[in-house]
PDB file of C-alpha atoms in Angstrom:
ATOM      1  CA  MET A   1     -54.656 177.426  78.679  1.00  0.00           C
ATOM      2  CA  ASN A   2     -53.568 174.041  77.748  1.00  0.00           C
ATOM      3  CA  LYS A   3     -54.991 173.930  74.167  1.00  0.00           C
ATOM      4  CA  SER A   4     -54.747 176.203  71.292  1.00  0.00           C
ATOM      5  CA  LYS A   5     -58.196 177.100  69.726  1.00  0.00           C
ATOM      6  CA  CYS A   6     -57.413 176.323  66.186  1.00  0.00           C
ATOM      7  CA  VAL A   7     -55.062 174.429  63.960  1.00  0.00           C
ATOM      8  CA  ASP A   8     -52.688 176.041  61.344  1.00  0.00           C
ATOM      9  CA  GLY A   9     -51.467 178.479  63.988  1.00  0.00           C
ATOM     10  CA  SER A  10     -48.023 179.438  64.873  1.00  0.00           C
ATOM     11  CA  TYR A  11     -47.852 177.012  67.856  1.00  0.00           C
ATOM     12  CA  GLY A  12     -48.164 174.089  65.435  1.00  0.00           C
ATOM     13  CA  TRP A  13     -44.562 174.877  64.490  1.00  0.00           C
ATOM     14  CA  ILE A  14     -43.443 174.772  68.144  1.00  0.00           C
ATOM     15  CA  ILE A  15     -44.746 171.340  68.117  1.00  0.00           C
ATOM     16  CA  VAL A  16     -42.790 170.443  64.899  1.00  0.00           C
ATOM     17  CA  ILE A  17     -39.607 171.656  66.601  1.00  0.00           C
ATOM     18  CA  ILE A  18     -40.065 169.995  69.988  1.00  0.00           C
ATOM     19  CA  THR A  19     -41.196 166.742  68.353  1.00  0.00           C
ATOM     20  CA  MET A  20     -38.087 166.787  65.993  1.00  0.00           C
ATOM     21  CA  LEU A  21     -35.758 167.317  69.096  1.00  0.00           C
ATOM     22  CA  CYS A  22     -37.518 164.320  70.680  1.00  0.00           C
ATOM     23  CA  GLY A  23     -37.138 162.419  67.461  1.00  0.00           C
ATOM     24  CA  PHE A  24     -33.515 162.958  67.639  1.00  0.00           C
ATOM     25  CA  VAL A  25     -33.513 160.897  71.207  1.00  0.00           C
ATOM     26  CA  PRO A  26     -33.689 157.395  69.398  1.00  0.00           C
ATOM     27  CA  GLY A  27     -32.097 158.758  66.347  1.00  0.00           C
ATOM     28  CA  SER A  28     -28.969 159.687  68.080  1.00  0.00           C
ATOM     29  CA  ASN A  29     -29.075 156.520  70.198  1.00  0.00           C
ATOM     30  CA  MET A  30     -29.228 154.438  66.788  1.00  0.00           C
ATOM     31  CA  ALA A  31     -26.210 156.304  65.372  1.00  0.00           C
ATOM     32  CA  LYS A  32     -23.807 156.479  68.224  1.00  0.00           C
ATOM     33  CA  PHE A  33     -23.076 152.725  68.218  1.00  0.00           C
ATOM     34  CA  ILE A  34     -22.571 152.720  64.565  1.00  0.00           C
ATOM     35  CA  ALA A  35     -20.321 155.705  64.508  1.00  0.00           C
ATOM     36  CA  LEU A  36     -18.195 154.234  67.268  1.00  0.00           C
ATOM     37  CA  ALA A  37     -18.376 150.665  66.362  1.00  0.00           C
ATOM     38  CA  PRO A  38     -14.508 150.455  65.915  1.00  0.00           C
ATOM     39  CA  VAL A  39     -14.211 151.472  69.655  1.00  0.00           C
ATOM     40  CA  PHE A  40     -16.265 148.510  70.732  1.00  0.00           C
ATOM     41  CA  ILE A  41     -14.033 146.088  69.086  1.00  0.00           C
ATOM     42  CA  ASP A  42     -11.524 146.801  71.763  1.00  0.00           C
ATOM     43  CA  VAL A  43     -13.935 147.532  74.662  1.00  0.00           C
ATOM     44  CA  PHE A  44     -15.921 144.132  74.316  1.00  0.00           C
ATOM     45  CA  GLY A  45     -13.687 142.381  72.006  1.00  0.00           C
ATOM     46  CA  LEU A  46     -16.446 142.610  69.081  1.00  0.00           C
ATOM     47  CA  ASP A  47     -15.868 140.953  65.752  1.00  0.00           C
ATOM     48  CA  PRO A  48     -18.094 141.709  62.825  1.00  0.00           C
ATOM     49  CA  ALA A  49     -20.655 139.382  63.421  1.00  0.00           C
ATOM     50  CA  LEU A  50     -21.277 140.476  67.020  1.00  0.00           C
ATOM     51  CA  ILE A  51     -21.355 144.072  65.649  1.00  0.00           C
ATOM     52  CA  GLY A  52     -24.316 142.864  63.587  1.00  0.00           C
ATOM     53  CA  TYR A  53     -26.113 141.345  66.359  1.00  0.00           C
ATOM     54  CA  VAL A  54     -25.622 144.595  68.542  1.00  0.00           C
ATOM     55  CA  VAL A  55     -27.010 146.736  65.620  1.00  0.00           C
ATOM     56  CA  ALA A  56     -29.820 144.316  65.180  1.00  0.00           C
ATOM     57  CA  SER A  57     -30.833 144.309  68.732  1.00  0.00           C
ATOM     58  CA  PHE A  58     -31.820 147.904  68.411  1.00  0.00           C
ATOM     59  CA  TYR A  59     -33.839 147.606  65.169  1.00  0.00           C
ATOM     60  CA  ILE A  60     -35.676 144.363  66.244  1.00  0.00           C
ATOM     61  CA  MET A  61     -36.947 145.991  69.335  1.00  0.00           C
ATOM     62  CA  GLY A  62     -37.973 149.128  67.365  1.00  0.00           C
ATOM     63  CA  MET A  63     -39.850 147.046  64.922  1.00  0.00           C
ATOM     64  CA  VAL A  64     -41.588 145.162  67.612  1.00  0.00           C
ATOM     65  CA  MET A  65     -42.653 148.304  69.421  1.00  0.00           C
ATOM     66  CA  ALA A  66     -43.988 150.065  66.373  1.00  0.00           C
ATOM     67  CA  PHE A  67     -46.830 147.564  66.078  1.00  0.00           C
ATOM     68  CA  PRO A  68     -48.639 148.272  69.564  1.00  0.00           C
ATOM     69  CA  ALA A  69     -47.406 151.987  69.622  1.00  0.00           C
ATOM     70  CA  VAL A  70     -50.506 153.366  68.079  1.00  0.00           C
ATOM     71  CA  ALA A  71     -52.838 151.672  70.781  1.00  0.00           C
ATOM     72  CA  PHE A  72     -50.092 152.826  73.471  1.00  0.00           C
ATOM     73  CA  VAL A  73     -50.491 156.458  72.371  1.00  0.00           C
ATOM     74  CA  ASN A  74     -54.287 156.263  72.212  1.00  0.00           C
ATOM     75  CA  LYS A  75     -54.316 154.783  75.756  1.00  0.00           C
ATOM     76  CA  ILE A  76     -51.884 157.020  77.767  1.00  0.00           C
ATOM     77  CA  GLY A  77     -51.722 160.126  75.461  1.00  0.00           C
ATOM     78  CA  MET A  78     -49.104 161.786  73.634  1.00  0.00           C
ATOM     79  CA  LYS A  79     -47.292 163.200  76.604  1.00  0.00           C
ATOM     80  CA  GLY A  80     -47.333 159.729  78.431  1.00  0.00           C
ATOM     81  CA  ALA A  81     -45.992 158.213  75.382  1.00  0.00           C
ATOM     82  CA  ILE A  82     -43.250 160.384  74.804  1.00  0.00           C
ATOM     83  CA  ALA A  83     -42.439 160.304  78.617  1.00  0.00           C
ATOM     84  CA  VAL A  84     -42.267 156.391  78.356  1.00  0.00           C
ATOM     85  CA  SER A  85     -40.109 156.765  75.175  1.00  0.00           C
ATOM     86  CA  THR A  86     -37.704 159.152  76.919  1.00  0.00           C
ATOM     87  CA  ALA A  87     -37.561 157.133  79.961  1.00  0.00           C
ATOM     88  CA  VAL A  88     -36.644 153.864  78.295  1.00  0.00           C
ATOM     89  CA  SER A  89     -34.041 155.718  76.267  1.00  0.00           C
ATOM     90  CA  VAL A  90     -32.506 157.133  79.390  1.00  0.00           C
ATOM     91  CA  ILE A  91     -32.596 153.673  80.981  1.00  0.00           C
ATOM     92  CA  GLY A  92     -30.773 152.382  77.833  1.00  0.00           C
ATOM     93  CA  CYS A  93     -28.397 155.053  78.000  1.00  0.00           C
ATOM     94  CA  VAL A  94     -27.366 154.456  81.626  1.00  0.00           C
ATOM     95  CA  MET A  95     -27.110 150.737  81.246  1.00  0.00           C
ATOM     96  CA  GLY A  96     -24.961 150.963  78.182  1.00  0.00           C
ATOM     97  CA  ALA A  97     -22.496 153.665  80.011  1.00  0.00           C
ATOM     98  CA  MET A  98     -22.352 151.432  82.787  1.00  0.00           C
ATOM     99  CA  ALA A  99     -22.327 148.103  81.162  1.00  0.00           C
ATOM    100  CA  PRO A 100     -19.903 145.636  82.604  1.00  0.00           C
ATOM    101  CA  ASN A 101     -19.986 143.229  79.767  1.00  0.00           C
ATOM    102  CA  LEU A 102     -21.429 142.753  76.319  1.00  0.00           C
ATOM    103  CA  THR A 103     -24.754 141.135  77.203  1.00  0.00           C
ATOM    104  CA  VAL A 104     -25.788 143.981  79.560  1.00  0.00           C
ATOM    105  CA  PHE A 105     -24.688 146.451  76.665  1.00  0.00           C
ATOM    106  CA  ILE A 106     -26.962 144.508  74.135  1.00  0.00           C
ATOM    107  CA  VAL A 107     -29.984 144.781  76.637  1.00  0.00           C
ATOM    108  CA  SER A 108     -29.331 148.524  76.909  1.00  0.00           C
ATOM    109  CA  ARG A 109     -29.543 148.648  73.104  1.00  0.00           C
ATOM    110  CA  VAL A 110     -32.863 146.894  73.245  1.00  0.00           C
ATOM    111  CA  PHE A 111     -34.381 149.597  75.715  1.00  0.00           C
ATOM    112  CA  GLU A 112     -33.097 152.397  73.180  1.00  0.00           C
ATOM    113  CA  GLY A 113     -34.635 150.519  70.315  1.00  0.00           C
ATOM    114  CA  ALA A 114     -38.080 150.461  72.214  1.00  0.00           C
ATOM    115  CA  ALA A 115     -37.806 154.204  72.164  1.00  0.00           C
ATOM    116  CA  PHE A 116     -37.134 154.279  68.511  1.00  0.00           C
ATOM    117  CA  GLY A 117     -40.390 152.194  67.943  1.00  0.00           C
ATOM    118  CA  ILE A 118     -42.623 154.374  70.038  1.00  0.00           C
ATOM    119  CA  MET A 119     -41.358 157.821  68.674  1.00  0.00           C
ATOM    120  CA  GLY A 120     -41.677 156.690  65.035  1.00  0.00           C
ATOM    121  CA  VAL A 121     -45.304 156.383  65.647  1.00  0.00           C
ATOM    122  CA  ALA A 122     -45.873 159.207  68.227  1.00  0.00           C
ATOM    123  CA  GLY A 123     -44.060 161.988  66.133  1.00  0.00           C
ATOM    124  CA  ALA A 124     -46.564 162.041  63.091  1.00  0.00           C
ATOM    125  CA  SER A 125     -49.375 161.644  65.631  1.00  0.00           C
ATOM    126  CA  ALA A 126     -48.133 164.701  67.643  1.00  0.00           C
ATOM    127  CA  ILE A 127     -47.623 166.947  64.758  1.00  0.00           C
ATOM    128  CA  GLY A 128     -50.561 165.947  62.301  1.00  0.00           C
ATOM    129  CA  PRO A 129     -53.579 167.287  64.321  1.00  0.00           C
ATOM    130  CA  TRP A 130     -52.143 170.870  64.446  1.00  0.00           C
ATOM    131  CA  PHE A 131     -52.296 171.224  60.525  1.00  0.00           C
ATOM    132  CA  SER A 132     -55.254 171.073  58.310  1.00  0.00           C
ATOM    133  CA  PRO A 133     -54.964 168.413  55.602  1.00  0.00           C
ATOM    134  CA  THR A 134     -54.131 170.884  52.929  1.00  0.00           C
ATOM    135  CA  LYS A 135     -51.227 172.238  54.986  1.00  0.00           C
ATOM    136  CA  ARG A 136     -49.924 169.009  56.794  1.00  0.00           C
ATOM    137  CA  SER A 137     -47.638 167.859  54.021  1.00  0.00           C
ATOM    138  CA  LEU A 138     -44.851 170.173  54.852  1.00  0.00           C
ATOM    139  CA  PRO A 139     -44.495 169.611  58.595  1.00  0.00           C
ATOM    140  CA  LEU A 140     -45.011 165.849  58.018  1.00  0.00           C
ATOM    141  CA  SER A 141     -42.248 166.065  55.433  1.00  0.00           C
ATOM    142  CA  ILE A 142     -39.888 167.843  57.716  1.00  0.00           C
ATOM    143  CA  TRP A 143     -40.685 165.134  60.497  1.00  0.00           C
ATOM    144  CA  SER A 144     -39.959 162.347  57.983  1.00  0.00           C
ATOM    145  CA  ILE A 145     -36.264 163.284  57.846  1.00  0.00           C
ATOM    146  CA  TRP A 146     -35.720 162.748  61.583  1.00  0.00           C
ATOM    147  CA  VAL A 147     -33.800 159.355  60.969  1.00  0.00           C
ATOM    148  CA  ALA A 148     -31.819 160.567  58.068  1.00  0.00           C
ATOM    149  CA  ALA A 149     -30.783 163.790  59.834  1.00  0.00           C
ATOM    150  CA  CYS A 150     -29.424 161.983  62.779  1.00  0.00           C
ATOM    151  CA  MET A 151     -27.586 159.480  60.645  1.00  0.00           C
ATOM    152  CA  CYS A 152     -25.951 162.341  58.724  1.00  0.00           C
ATOM    153  CA  VAL A 153     -24.969 164.446  61.590  1.00  0.00           C
ATOM    154  CA  CYS A 154     -24.529 162.073  64.581  1.00  0.00           C
ATOM    155  CA  PRO A 155     -21.812 159.697  62.975  1.00  0.00           C
ATOM    156  CA  VAL A 156     -19.890 162.895  62.268  1.00  0.00           C
ATOM    157  CA  LEU A 157     -20.408 164.645  65.819  1.00  0.00           C
ATOM    158  CA  PHE A 158     -19.603 161.541  67.741  1.00  0.00           C
ATOM    159  CA  GLY A 159     -16.610 160.619  65.640  1.00  0.00           C
ATOM    160  CA  TRP A 160     -15.115 164.167  66.249  1.00  0.00           C
ATOM    161  CA  LEU A 161     -16.045 164.001  69.906  1.00  0.00           C
ATOM    162  CA  SER A 162     -14.151 160.727  70.220  1.00  0.00           C
ATOM    163  CA  GLU A 163     -11.166 161.175  67.970  1.00  0.00           C
ATOM    164  CA  ALA A 164     -10.553 165.077  67.972  1.00  0.00           C
ATOM    165  CA  MET A 165     -11.730 165.804  71.421  1.00  0.00           C
ATOM    166  CA  GLY A 166     -10.769 162.546  73.136  1.00  0.00           C
ATOM    167  CA  VAL A 167     -14.134 161.931  74.773  1.00  0.00           C
ATOM    168  CA  ALA A 168     -14.647 158.350  75.965  1.00  0.00           C
ATOM    169  CA  TRP A 169     -17.502 156.487  74.540  1.00  0.00           C
ATOM    170  CA  THR A 170     -19.072 156.458  77.964  1.00  0.00           C
ATOM    171  CA  GLY A 171     -19.009 160.190  78.079  1.00  0.00           C
ATOM    172  CA  ILE A 172     -21.063 160.227  74.756  1.00  0.00           C
ATOM    173  CA  TRP A 173     -23.557 157.700  76.113  1.00  0.00           C
ATOM    174  CA  TRP A 174     -23.899 160.131  79.301  1.00  0.00           C
ATOM    175  CA  GLY A 175     -24.233 163.017  77.070  1.00  0.00           C
ATOM    176  CA  THR A 176     -27.122 161.639  75.160  1.00  0.00           C
ATOM    177  CA  CYS A 177     -28.637 160.646  78.527  1.00  0.00           C
ATOM    178  CA  VAL A 178     -28.764 164.338  79.423  1.00  0.00           C
ATOM    179  CA  TYR A 179     -30.148 165.243  76.109  1.00  0.00           C
ATOM    180  CA  ASP A 180     -32.870 162.685  76.249  1.00  0.00           C
ATOM    181  CA  LEU A 181     -34.078 164.180  79.742  1.00  0.00           C
ATOM    182  CA  VAL A 182     -33.916 167.674  78.776  1.00  0.00           C
ATOM    183  CA  VAL A 183     -36.057 167.227  75.461  1.00  0.00           C
ATOM    184  CA  GLY A 184     -38.400 164.807  77.292  1.00  0.00           C
ATOM    185  CA  ILE A 185     -39.023 167.344  79.868  1.00  0.00           C
ATOM    186  CA  LEU A 186     -39.294 170.203  77.268  1.00  0.00           C
ATOM    187  CA  PHE A 187     -41.941 168.184  75.320  1.00  0.00           C
ATOM    188  CA  ILE A 188     -44.103 167.522  78.356  1.00  0.00           C
ATOM    189  CA  LEU A 189     -43.986 171.167  79.330  1.00  0.00           C
ATOM    190  CA  LEU A 190     -44.754 172.550  75.898  1.00  0.00           C
ATOM    191  CA  TYR A 191     -46.871 169.970  74.153  1.00  0.00           C
ATOM    192  CA  ARG A 192     -50.610 170.579  73.942  1.00  0.00           C
ATOM    193  CA  LYS A 193     -53.407 169.423  71.681  1.00  0.00           C
ATOM    194  CA  PRO A 194     -55.366 172.070  69.410  1.00  0.00           C
ATOM    195  CA  ALA A 195     -58.796 172.412  70.616  1.00  0.00           C
ATOM    196  CA  ASP A 196     -60.127 171.786  67.139  1.00  0.00           C
ATOM    197  CA  ALA A 197     -58.787 168.073  67.447  1.00  0.00           C
ATOM    198  CA  ASP A 198     -60.933 167.731  70.498  1.00  0.00           C
ATOM    199  CA  LEU A 199     -63.955 169.012  68.937  1.00  0.00           C
ATOM    200  CA  GLU A 200     -63.479 166.816  65.941  1.00  0.00           C
ATOM    201  CA  ALA A 201     -63.254 163.833  68.307  1.00  0.00           C
ATOM    202  CA  GLU A 202     -66.285 164.775  70.265  1.00  0.00           C
ATOM    203  CA  ALA A 203     -68.178 165.185  67.085  1.00  0.00           C
ATOM    204  CA  ALA A 204     -67.214 161.599  65.923  1.00  0.00           C
ATOM    205  CA  ALA A 205     -68.099 160.205  69.262  1.00  0.00           C
ATOM    206  CA  ALA A 206     -71.532 161.905  69.256  1.00  0.00           C
ATOM    207  CA  ALA A 207     -72.149 160.571  65.682  1.00  0.00           C
ATOM    208  CA  GLN A 208     -71.289 157.193  66.889  1.00  0.00           C
ATOM    209  CA  GLU A 209     -73.457 157.349  69.735  1.00  0.00           C
ATOM    210  CA  SER A 210     -76.476 158.661  67.632  1.00  0.00           C
ATOM    211  CA  SER A 211     -76.087 155.906  65.267  1.00  0.00           C
ATOM    212  CA  ALA A 212     -75.875 153.109  67.841  1.00  0.00           C
TER     213      ALA A 212
END
């Protein structure tokens, strides 16, 4: 079966977990440059102003994509939206890891920022239908920490990998690329809509037709 028969079941918490894992895709991409900014001073000869441009390129694209993301999710579905988010994130990671110059690197951050904008909308939309309004606050509260969790954990993790373990920044980019692929595939395999959500949508459509 592709759908659960009711909301508030245990499968809703599986949806919370896999959605959070997908949320860590753009979240970790956001944090990795900030964590390793001193490294890029040597790699690309960045000064503080250029570091600001690189950081802004991520957030600007994330902000732009947040506006059409709702229509995007409605048109191609949740799995399609997460697949696109994962794909553009992977493209950004690969471009960044192989960037021959700063221009290509900034473009890679634009791709990663697009994933951030899509995921910010898709995450709550994936979790919400699995819980009734009276029980929705806890899972959505958990979802709300996806950015903060990444910004707390990832700078420490990436800094440790770079300084203590001697992992090159490109190795961290390739590592996030692999993570993005794994959790994107996991979401596509495990995500499903609760049947109750479909019934509510059908009832709303029927009511709209009868009133027309």
